[in-house]
Amino acid sequence: MRKILIVGAGQSGLQLALGLQSRGYEVTLMSSRTADEIRTGRVMSTQVMFATALQIERDLQLNFWESQTAPIEGIGVSVGGPEGTRAIDWMGRPHGYAQSVDQRVKMAGWMETFAQRGGQVVIHGAAVSDLDYFSRTYDLVMVAAGKGELVSMFGRDASRSKFDAPQRALSVSYVHGLERRAEHPDLDPLYCNILPGIGELFVMPTLTTSGRADIVFLAGVPGGEFDVFGGVKDPALHLSLTLELMERHTPWEYARATKAELTDVNGTLAGRFAPTVRKPIGQLPGGGLVLGVADVVVANDPITGQGSNGAAKCAASYLASIVEHGDREFDGAWMQSAFDRYWQGARHGVRWTEAMLVPPAQHVVDMLAAGVEHPSIGDRFVNAFDDPSDLEHYFFDAAKMETYLAEVAAASGSNGS
């Protein structure tokens, strides 16, 4: 039986551990926190999972909370105009619904399941020296902890990383008491509010430790009006600042947030990081090699929702590569090939994220505006959250976009609408 060590108990680490465990591998999971510490700790992300990622969880029979979690069956896009107005506003429909389960709920539950099924959980904050020792006793060591000392083993890939500094100041609040928008009283959509020069405001339903809730997520241009959470430690002040910014810049969202209150004292998060692609192989002082997983090697800004989805896809891709490799050595060549296989899909999300972090090109503005009149444009665009590869066909090139928009307009005219 092949022995595998996974360091990190997030979406990718736990999904990979449970997937390998179900296929008969002897898996050890190393986490810096216990399941209870995760469950009672601070929120970690917004984690909206789209259709492909949700299906991966279903296939592994890990969708424990699906029936309890609100389905996100629409994705609304608004672009702010002058004095709190909306210059653009429409709703796109994804091919399959999305969902968000608080990672405190999911990761704690998955860790307990892994242990109940016979997996070994080691509660220890791993250092490079620890991995140097473990690399001699395991067939494969994978690092799925995207922060801290271990990440420094994986060098930045400058050829695949457009930015070397944070492009957004991030702020998250988990709240109860948020009402539905009047125009969509029967839906629990994900709303994307784009505020040129300021940043973005996302609002989405989630399942948290206290039941159904909503996430209010601000992504601010550094130094701009949304970049005010850096020194805020008090959760109540965090929410108060969030509501003030909503009232000033997105009054249509603030109107339903007047009764909002935090789900718990750990229901806020703020920070920033530079979106980065790293080399997938880390070399240990003793010569051993370790493979980076998900955010360790492809860390996208959350503006396009690729984080947890990319983690799920990375874990699924690595699982397939491991199983297909059989009893052969997990050497550097195999590690590179496993990453390259994942990168074939991940590169599309990276390119899209980079494009959304800079002021949009005119042809992108034209597309967003056309979505008001032509719902099919909005439907196609919002499905990029699930499959960004489709954007290669029209989104990045002005000429392709012009052709696409003309085709949609012509088809609409021929239909008499």
JSON list of C-alpha atoms in Angstrom, two decimals, residues 262-395:
[
{"chain": "A", "resi": 262, "resn": "LEU", "atom": "CA", "xyz": [-22.89, 39.27, 12.00]},
{"chain": "A", "resi": 263, "resn": "THR", "atom": "CA", "xyz": [-23.44, 35.54, 12.22]},
{"chain": "A", "resi": 264, "resn": "ASP", "atom": "CA", "xyz": [-20.77, 35.29, 14.95]},
{"chain": "A", "resi": 265, "resn": "VAL", "atom": "CA", "xyz": [-17.75, 37.10, 16.34]},
{"chain": "A", "resi": 266, "resn": "ASN", "atom": "CA", "xyz": [-15.52, 35.20, 13.90]},
{"chain": "A", "resi": 267, "resn": "GLY", "atom": "CA", "xyz": [-17.66, 36.13, 10.89]},
{"chain": "A", "resi": 268, "resn": "THR", "atom": "CA", "xyz": [-15.32, 38.74, 9.42]},
{"chain": "A", "resi": 269, "resn": "LEU", "atom": "CA", "xyz": [-12.09, 38.53, 7.45]},
{"chain": "A", "resi": 270, "resn": "ALA", "atom": "CA", "xyz": [-9.78, 41.08, 5.82]},
{"chain": "A", "resi": 271, "resn": "GLY", "atom": "CA", "xyz": [-6.51, 40.81, 3.96]},
{"chain": "A", "resi": 272, "resn": "ARG", "atom": "CA", "xyz": [-4.74, 40.96, 0.62]},
{"chain": "A", "resi": 273, "resn": "PHE", "atom": "CA", "xyz": [-2.30, 38.90, -1.41]},
{"chain": "A", "resi": 274, "resn": "ALA", "atom": "CA", "xyz": [-0.63, 39.01, -4.78]},
{"chain": "A", "resi": 275, "resn": "PRO", "atom": "CA", "xyz": [-2.18, 36.58, -7.29]},
{"chain": "A", "resi": 276, "resn": "THR", "atom": "CA", "xyz": [0.69, 34.24, -8.13]},
{"chain": "A", "resi": 277, "resn": "VAL", "atom": "CA", "xyz": [1.54, 31.13, -10.11]},
{"chain": "A", "resi": 278, "resn": "ARG", "atom": "CA", "xyz": [4.43, 29.19, -8.59]},
{"chain": "A", "resi": 279, "resn": "LYS", "atom": "CA", "xyz": [6.69, 26.37, -9.71]},
{"chain": "A", "resi": 280, "resn": "PRO", "atom": "CA", "xyz": [4.98, 23.11, -8.69]},
{"chain": "A", "resi": 281, "resn": "ILE", "atom": "CA", "xyz": [7.97, 21.28, -7.17]},
{"chain": "A", "resi": 282, "resn": "GLY", "atom": "CA", "xyz": [9.64, 22.16, -3.90]},
{"chain": "A", "resi": 283, "resn": "GLN", "atom": "CA", "xyz": [13.08, 20.77, -3.05]},
{"chain": "A", "resi": 284, "resn": "LEU", "atom": "CA", "xyz": [13.87, 19.93, 0.55]},
{"chain": "A", "resi": 285, "resn": "PRO", "atom": "CA", "xyz": [17.28, 20.44, 2.20]},
{"chain": "A", "resi": 286, "resn": "GLY", "atom": "CA", "xyz": [17.88, 16.68, 2.15]},
{"chain": "A", "resi": 287, "resn": "GLY", "atom": "CA", "xyz": [17.16, 16.45, -1.57]},
{"chain": "A", "resi": 288, "resn": "GLY", "atom": "CA", "xyz": [13.60, 15.16, -1.38]},
{"chain": "A", "resi": 289, "resn": "LEU", "atom": "CA", "xyz": [10.85, 16.63, -3.55]},
{"chain": "A", "resi": 290, "resn": "VAL", "atom": "CA", "xyz": [7.34, 17.74, -2.63]},
{"chain": "A", "resi": 291, "resn": "LEU", "atom": "CA", "xyz": [4.43, 18.65, -4.91]},
{"chain": "A", "resi": 292, "resn": "GLY", "atom": "CA", "xyz": [2.46, 21.86, -4.43]},
{"chain": "A", "resi": 293, "resn": "VAL", "atom": "CA", "xyz": [-1.33, 21.69, -4.58]},
{"chain": "A", "resi": 294, "resn": "ALA", "atom": "CA", "xyz": [-4.02, 24.23, -5.54]},
{"chain": "A", "resi": 295, "resn": "ASP", "atom": "CA", "xyz": [-3.43, 27.68, -3.94]},
{"chain": "A", "resi": 296, "resn": "VAL", "atom": "CA", "xyz": [0.18, 26.80, -3.23]},
{"chain": "A", "resi": 297, "resn": "VAL", "atom": "CA", "xyz": [0.91, 26.80, -6.96]},
{"chain": "A", "resi": 298, "resn": "VAL", "atom": "CA", "xyz": [-2.01, 28.75, -8.49]},
{"chain": "A", "resi": 299, "resn": "ALA", "atom": "CA", "xyz": [-3.28, 31.51, -6.19]},
{"chain": "A", "resi": 300, "resn": "ASN", "atom": "CA", "xyz": [-5.98, 33.55, -7.95]},
{"chain": "A", "resi": 301, "resn": "ASP", "atom": "CA", "xyz": [-7.46, 36.75, -6.61]},
{"chain": "A", "resi": 302, "resn": "PRO", "atom": "CA", "xyz": [-11.02, 35.81, -5.52]},
{"chain": "A", "resi": 303, "resn": "ILE", "atom": "CA", "xyz": [-12.62, 38.37, -7.85]},
{"chain": "A", "resi": 304, "resn": "THR", "atom": "CA", "xyz": [-13.58, 35.60, -10.30]},
{"chain": "A", "resi": 305, "resn": "GLY", "atom": "CA", "xyz": [-14.41, 32.91, -7.75]},
{"chain": "A", "resi": 306, "resn": "GLN", "atom": "CA", "xyz": [-11.73, 30.52, -8.94]},
{"chain": "A", "resi": 307, "resn": "GLY", "atom": "CA", "xyz": [-10.16, 29.70, -5.54]},
{"chain": "A", "resi": 308, "resn": "SER", "atom": "CA", "xyz": [-12.23, 26.84, -4.13]},
{"chain": "A", "resi": 309, "resn": "ASN", "atom": "CA", "xyz": [-13.24, 25.74, -7.62]},
{"chain": "A", "resi": 310, "resn": "GLY", "atom": "CA", "xyz": [-9.63, 25.58, -8.72]},
{"chain": "A", "resi": 311, "resn": "ALA", "atom": "CA", "xyz": [-8.77, 23.69, -5.53]},
{"chain": "A", "resi": 312, "resn": "ALA", "atom": "CA", "xyz": [-11.44, 21.09, -6.24]},
{"chain": "A", "resi": 313, "resn": "LYS", "atom": "CA", "xyz": [-10.33, 20.72, -9.85]},
{"chain": "A", "resi": 314, "resn": "CYS", "atom": "CA", "xyz": [-6.66, 20.49, -8.85]},
{"chain": "A", "resi": 315, "resn": "ALA", "atom": "CA", "xyz": [-7.38, 17.78, -6.29]},
{"chain": "A", "resi": 316, "resn": "ALA", "atom": "CA", "xyz": [-9.43, 15.83, -8.85]},
{"chain": "A", "resi": 317, "resn": "SER", "atom": "CA", "xyz": [-6.70, 16.14, -11.47]},
{"chain": "A", "resi": 318, "resn": "TYR", "atom": "CA", "xyz": [-3.94, 15.09, -9.05]},
{"chain": "A", "resi": 319, "resn": "LEU", "atom": "CA", "xyz": [-6.03, 12.16, -7.84]},
{"chain": "A", "resi": 320, "resn": "ALA", "atom": "CA", "xyz": [-6.35, 10.89, -11.41]},
{"chain": "A", "resi": 321, "resn": "SER", "atom": "CA", "xyz": [-2.62, 11.34, -12.03]},
{"chain": "A", "resi": 322, "resn": "ILE", "atom": "CA", "xyz": [-1.70, 9.46, -8.85]},
{"chain": "A", "resi": 323, "resn": "VAL", "atom": "CA", "xyz": [-4.03, 6.54, -9.53]},
{"chain": "A", "resi": 324, "resn": "GLU", "atom": "CA", "xyz": [-2.93, 6.25, -13.16]},
{"chain": "A", "resi": 325, "resn": "HIS", "atom": "CA", "xyz": [0.75, 6.23, -12.11]},
{"chain": "A", "resi": 326, "resn": "GLY", "atom": "CA", "xyz": [0.36, 2.91, -10.32]},
{"chain": "A", "resi": 327, "resn": "ASP", "atom": "CA", "xyz": [3.41, 1.64, -8.44]},
{"chain": "A", "resi": 328, "resn": "ARG", "atom": "CA", "xyz": [6.00, 3.79, -10.23]},
{"chain": "A", "resi": 329, "resn": "GLU", "atom": "CA", "xyz": [8.11, 6.36, -8.40]},
{"chain": "A", "resi": 330, "resn": "PHE", "atom": "CA", "xyz": [6.64, 9.80, -7.84]},
{"chain": "A", "resi": 331, "resn": "ASP", "atom": "CA", "xyz": [9.72, 11.58, -9.16]},
{"chain": "A", "resi": 332, "resn": "GLY", "atom": "CA", "xyz": [10.19, 15.13, -10.36]},
{"chain": "A", "resi": 333, "resn": "ALA", "atom": "CA", "xyz": [9.15, 14.32, -13.92]},
{"chain": "A", "resi": 334, "resn": "TRP", "atom": "CA", "xyz": [5.86, 12.88, -12.69]},
{"chain": "A", "resi": 335, "resn": "MET", "atom": "CA", "xyz": [5.25, 15.87, -10.42]},
{"chain": "A", "resi": 336, "resn": "GLN", "atom": "CA", "xyz": [5.76, 18.27, -13.31]},
{"chain": "A", "resi": 337, "resn": "SER", "atom": "CA", "xyz": [3.46, 16.26, -15.54]},
{"chain": "A", "resi": 338, "resn": "ALA", "atom": "CA", "xyz": [0.75, 16.16, -12.86]},
{"chain": "A", "resi": 339, "resn": "PHE", "atom": "CA", "xyz": [0.88, 19.94, -12.55]},
{"chain": "A", "resi": 340, "resn": "ASP", "atom": "CA", "xyz": [0.97, 20.45, -16.32]},
{"chain": "A", "resi": 341, "resn": "ARG", "atom": "CA", "xyz": [-2.19, 18.38, -16.63]},
{"chain": "A", "resi": 342, "resn": "TYR", "atom": "CA", "xyz": [-3.95, 20.60, -14.09]},
{"chain": "A", "resi": 343, "resn": "TRP", "atom": "CA", "xyz": [-2.54, 23.78, -15.63]},
{"chain": "A", "resi": 344, "resn": "GLN", "atom": "CA", "xyz": [-4.21, 23.05, -18.97]},
{"chain": "A", "resi": 345, "resn": "GLY", "atom": "CA", "xyz": [-7.49, 24.01, -17.35]},
{"chain": "A", "resi": 346, "resn": "ALA", "atom": "CA", "xyz": [-6.26, 26.34, -14.63]},
{"chain": "A", "resi": 347, "resn": "ARG", "atom": "CA", "xyz": [-4.56, 28.73, -17.06]},
{"chain": "A", "resi": 348, "resn": "HIS", "atom": "CA", "xyz": [-7.94, 29.95, -18.32]},
{"chain": "A", "resi": 349, "resn": "GLY", "atom": "CA", "xyz": [-9.02, 31.03, -14.84]},
{"chain": "A", "resi": 350, "resn": "VAL", "atom": "CA", "xyz": [-5.69, 32.79, -14.30]},
{"chain": "A", "resi": 351, "resn": "ARG", "atom": "CA", "xyz": [-6.01, 34.74, -17.54]},
{"chain": "A", "resi": 352, "resn": "TRP", "atom": "CA", "xyz": [-9.59, 35.76, -16.77]},
{"chain": "A", "resi": 353, "resn": "THR", "atom": "CA", "xyz": [-8.73, 36.84, -13.23]},
{"chain": "A", "resi": 354, "resn": "GLU", "atom": "CA", "xyz": [-5.84, 38.96, -14.46]},
{"chain": "A", "resi": 355, "resn": "ALA", "atom": "CA", "xyz": [-8.14, 40.63, -17.01]},
{"chain": "A", "resi": 356, "resn": "MET", "atom": "CA", "xyz": [-10.76, 41.46, -14.37]},
{"chain": "A", "resi": 357, "resn": "LEU", "atom": "CA", "xyz": [-8.21, 43.09, -12.06]},
{"chain": "A", "resi": 358, "resn": "VAL", "atom": "CA", "xyz": [-7.43, 45.91, -14.48]},
{"chain": "A", "resi": 359, "resn": "PRO", "atom": "CA", "xyz": [-9.80, 48.53, -15.95]},
{"chain": "A", "resi": 360, "resn": "PRO", "atom": "CA", "xyz": [-11.90, 46.72, -18.57]},
{"chain": "A", "resi": 361, "resn": "ALA", "atom": "CA", "xyz": [-11.24, 47.14, -22.26]},
{"chain": "A", "resi": 362, "resn": "GLN", "atom": "CA", "xyz": [-13.96, 48.89, -24.25]},
{"chain": "A", "resi": 363, "resn": "HIS", "atom": "CA", "xyz": [-15.09, 45.67, -25.93]},
{"chain": "A", "resi": 364, "resn": "VAL", "atom": "CA", "xyz": [-15.71, 44.14, -22.47]},
{"chain": "A", "resi": 365, "resn": "VAL", "atom": "CA", "xyz": [-17.77, 47.19, -21.46]},
{"chain": "A", "resi": 366, "resn": "ASP", "atom": "CA", "xyz": [-19.73, 46.79, -24.70]},
{"chain": "A", "resi": 367, "resn": "MET", "atom": "CA", "xyz": [-20.42, 43.15, -23.86]},
{"chain": "A", "resi": 368, "resn": "LEU", "atom": "CA", "xyz": [-21.65, 43.95, -20.36]},
{"chain": "A", "resi": 369, "resn": "ALA", "atom": "CA", "xyz": [-23.93, 46.65, -21.75]},
{"chain": "A", "resi": 370, "resn": "ALA", "atom": "CA", "xyz": [-25.29, 44.31, -24.43]},
{"chain": "A", "resi": 371, "resn": "GLY", "atom": "CA", "xyz": [-26.23, 41.83, -21.71]},
{"chain": "A", "resi": 372, "resn": "VAL", "atom": "CA", "xyz": [-29.12, 44.13, -20.72]},
{"chain": "A", "resi": 373, "resn": "GLU", "atom": "CA", "xyz": [-30.83, 43.64, -24.09]},
{"chain": "A", "resi": 374, "resn": "HIS", "atom": "CA", "xyz": [-29.64, 40.11, -24.88]},
{"chain": "A", "resi": 375, "resn": "PRO", "atom": "CA", "xyz": [-29.95, 37.61, -22.00]},
{"chain": "A", "resi": 376, "resn": "SER", "atom": "CA", "xyz": [-27.93, 34.98, -23.87]},
{"chain": "A", "resi": 377, "resn": "ILE", "atom": "CA", "xyz": [-24.84, 37.19, -23.52]},
{"chain": "A", "resi": 378, "resn": "GLY", "atom": "CA", "xyz": [-25.24, 37.34, -19.76]},
{"chain": "A", "resi": 379, "resn": "ASP", "atom": "CA", "xyz": [-25.90, 33.60, -19.56]},
{"chain": "A", "resi": 380, "resn": "ARG", "atom": "CA", "xyz": [-22.73, 32.83, -21.50]},
{"chain": "A", "resi": 381, "resn": "PHE", "atom": "CA", "xyz": [-20.58, 35.21, -19.47]},
{"chain": "A", "resi": 382, "resn": "VAL", "atom": "CA", "xyz": [-21.68, 34.02, -16.03]},
{"chain": "A", "resi": 383, "resn": "ASN", "atom": "CA", "xyz": [-20.99, 30.42, -17.00]},
{"chain": "A", "resi": 384, "resn": "ALA", "atom": "CA", "xyz": [-17.32, 31.41, -17.17]},
{"chain": "A", "resi": 385, "resn": "PHE", "atom": "CA", "xyz": [-17.28, 31.19, -13.37]},
{"chain": "A", "resi": 386, "resn": "ASP", "atom": "CA", "xyz": [-17.65, 27.44, -13.88]},
{"chain": "A", "resi": 387, "resn": "ASP", "atom": "CA", "xyz": [-15.68, 27.05, -17.12]},
{"chain": "A", "resi": 388, "resn": "PRO", "atom": "CA", "xyz": [-13.41, 30.00, -17.95]},
{"chain": "A", "resi": 389, "resn": "SER", "atom": "CA", "xyz": [-12.05, 28.28, -21.07]},
{"chain": "A", "resi": 390, "resn": "ASP", "atom": "CA", "xyz": [-15.02, 29.53, -23.12]},
{"chain": "A", "resi": 391, "resn": "LEU", "atom": "CA", "xyz": [-13.77, 33.10, -22.70]},
{"chain": "A", "resi": 392, "resn": "GLU", "atom": "CA", "xyz": [-10.90, 32.33, -25.07]},
{"chain": "A", "resi": 393, "resn": "HIS", "atom": "CA", "xyz": [-13.42, 32.33, -27.91]},
{"chain": "A", "resi": 394, "resn": "TYR", "atom": "CA", "xyz": [-14.54, 35.94, -27.52]},
{"chain": "A", "resi": 395, "resn": "PHE", "atom": "CA", "xyz": [-13.71, 37.78, -24.29]}
]
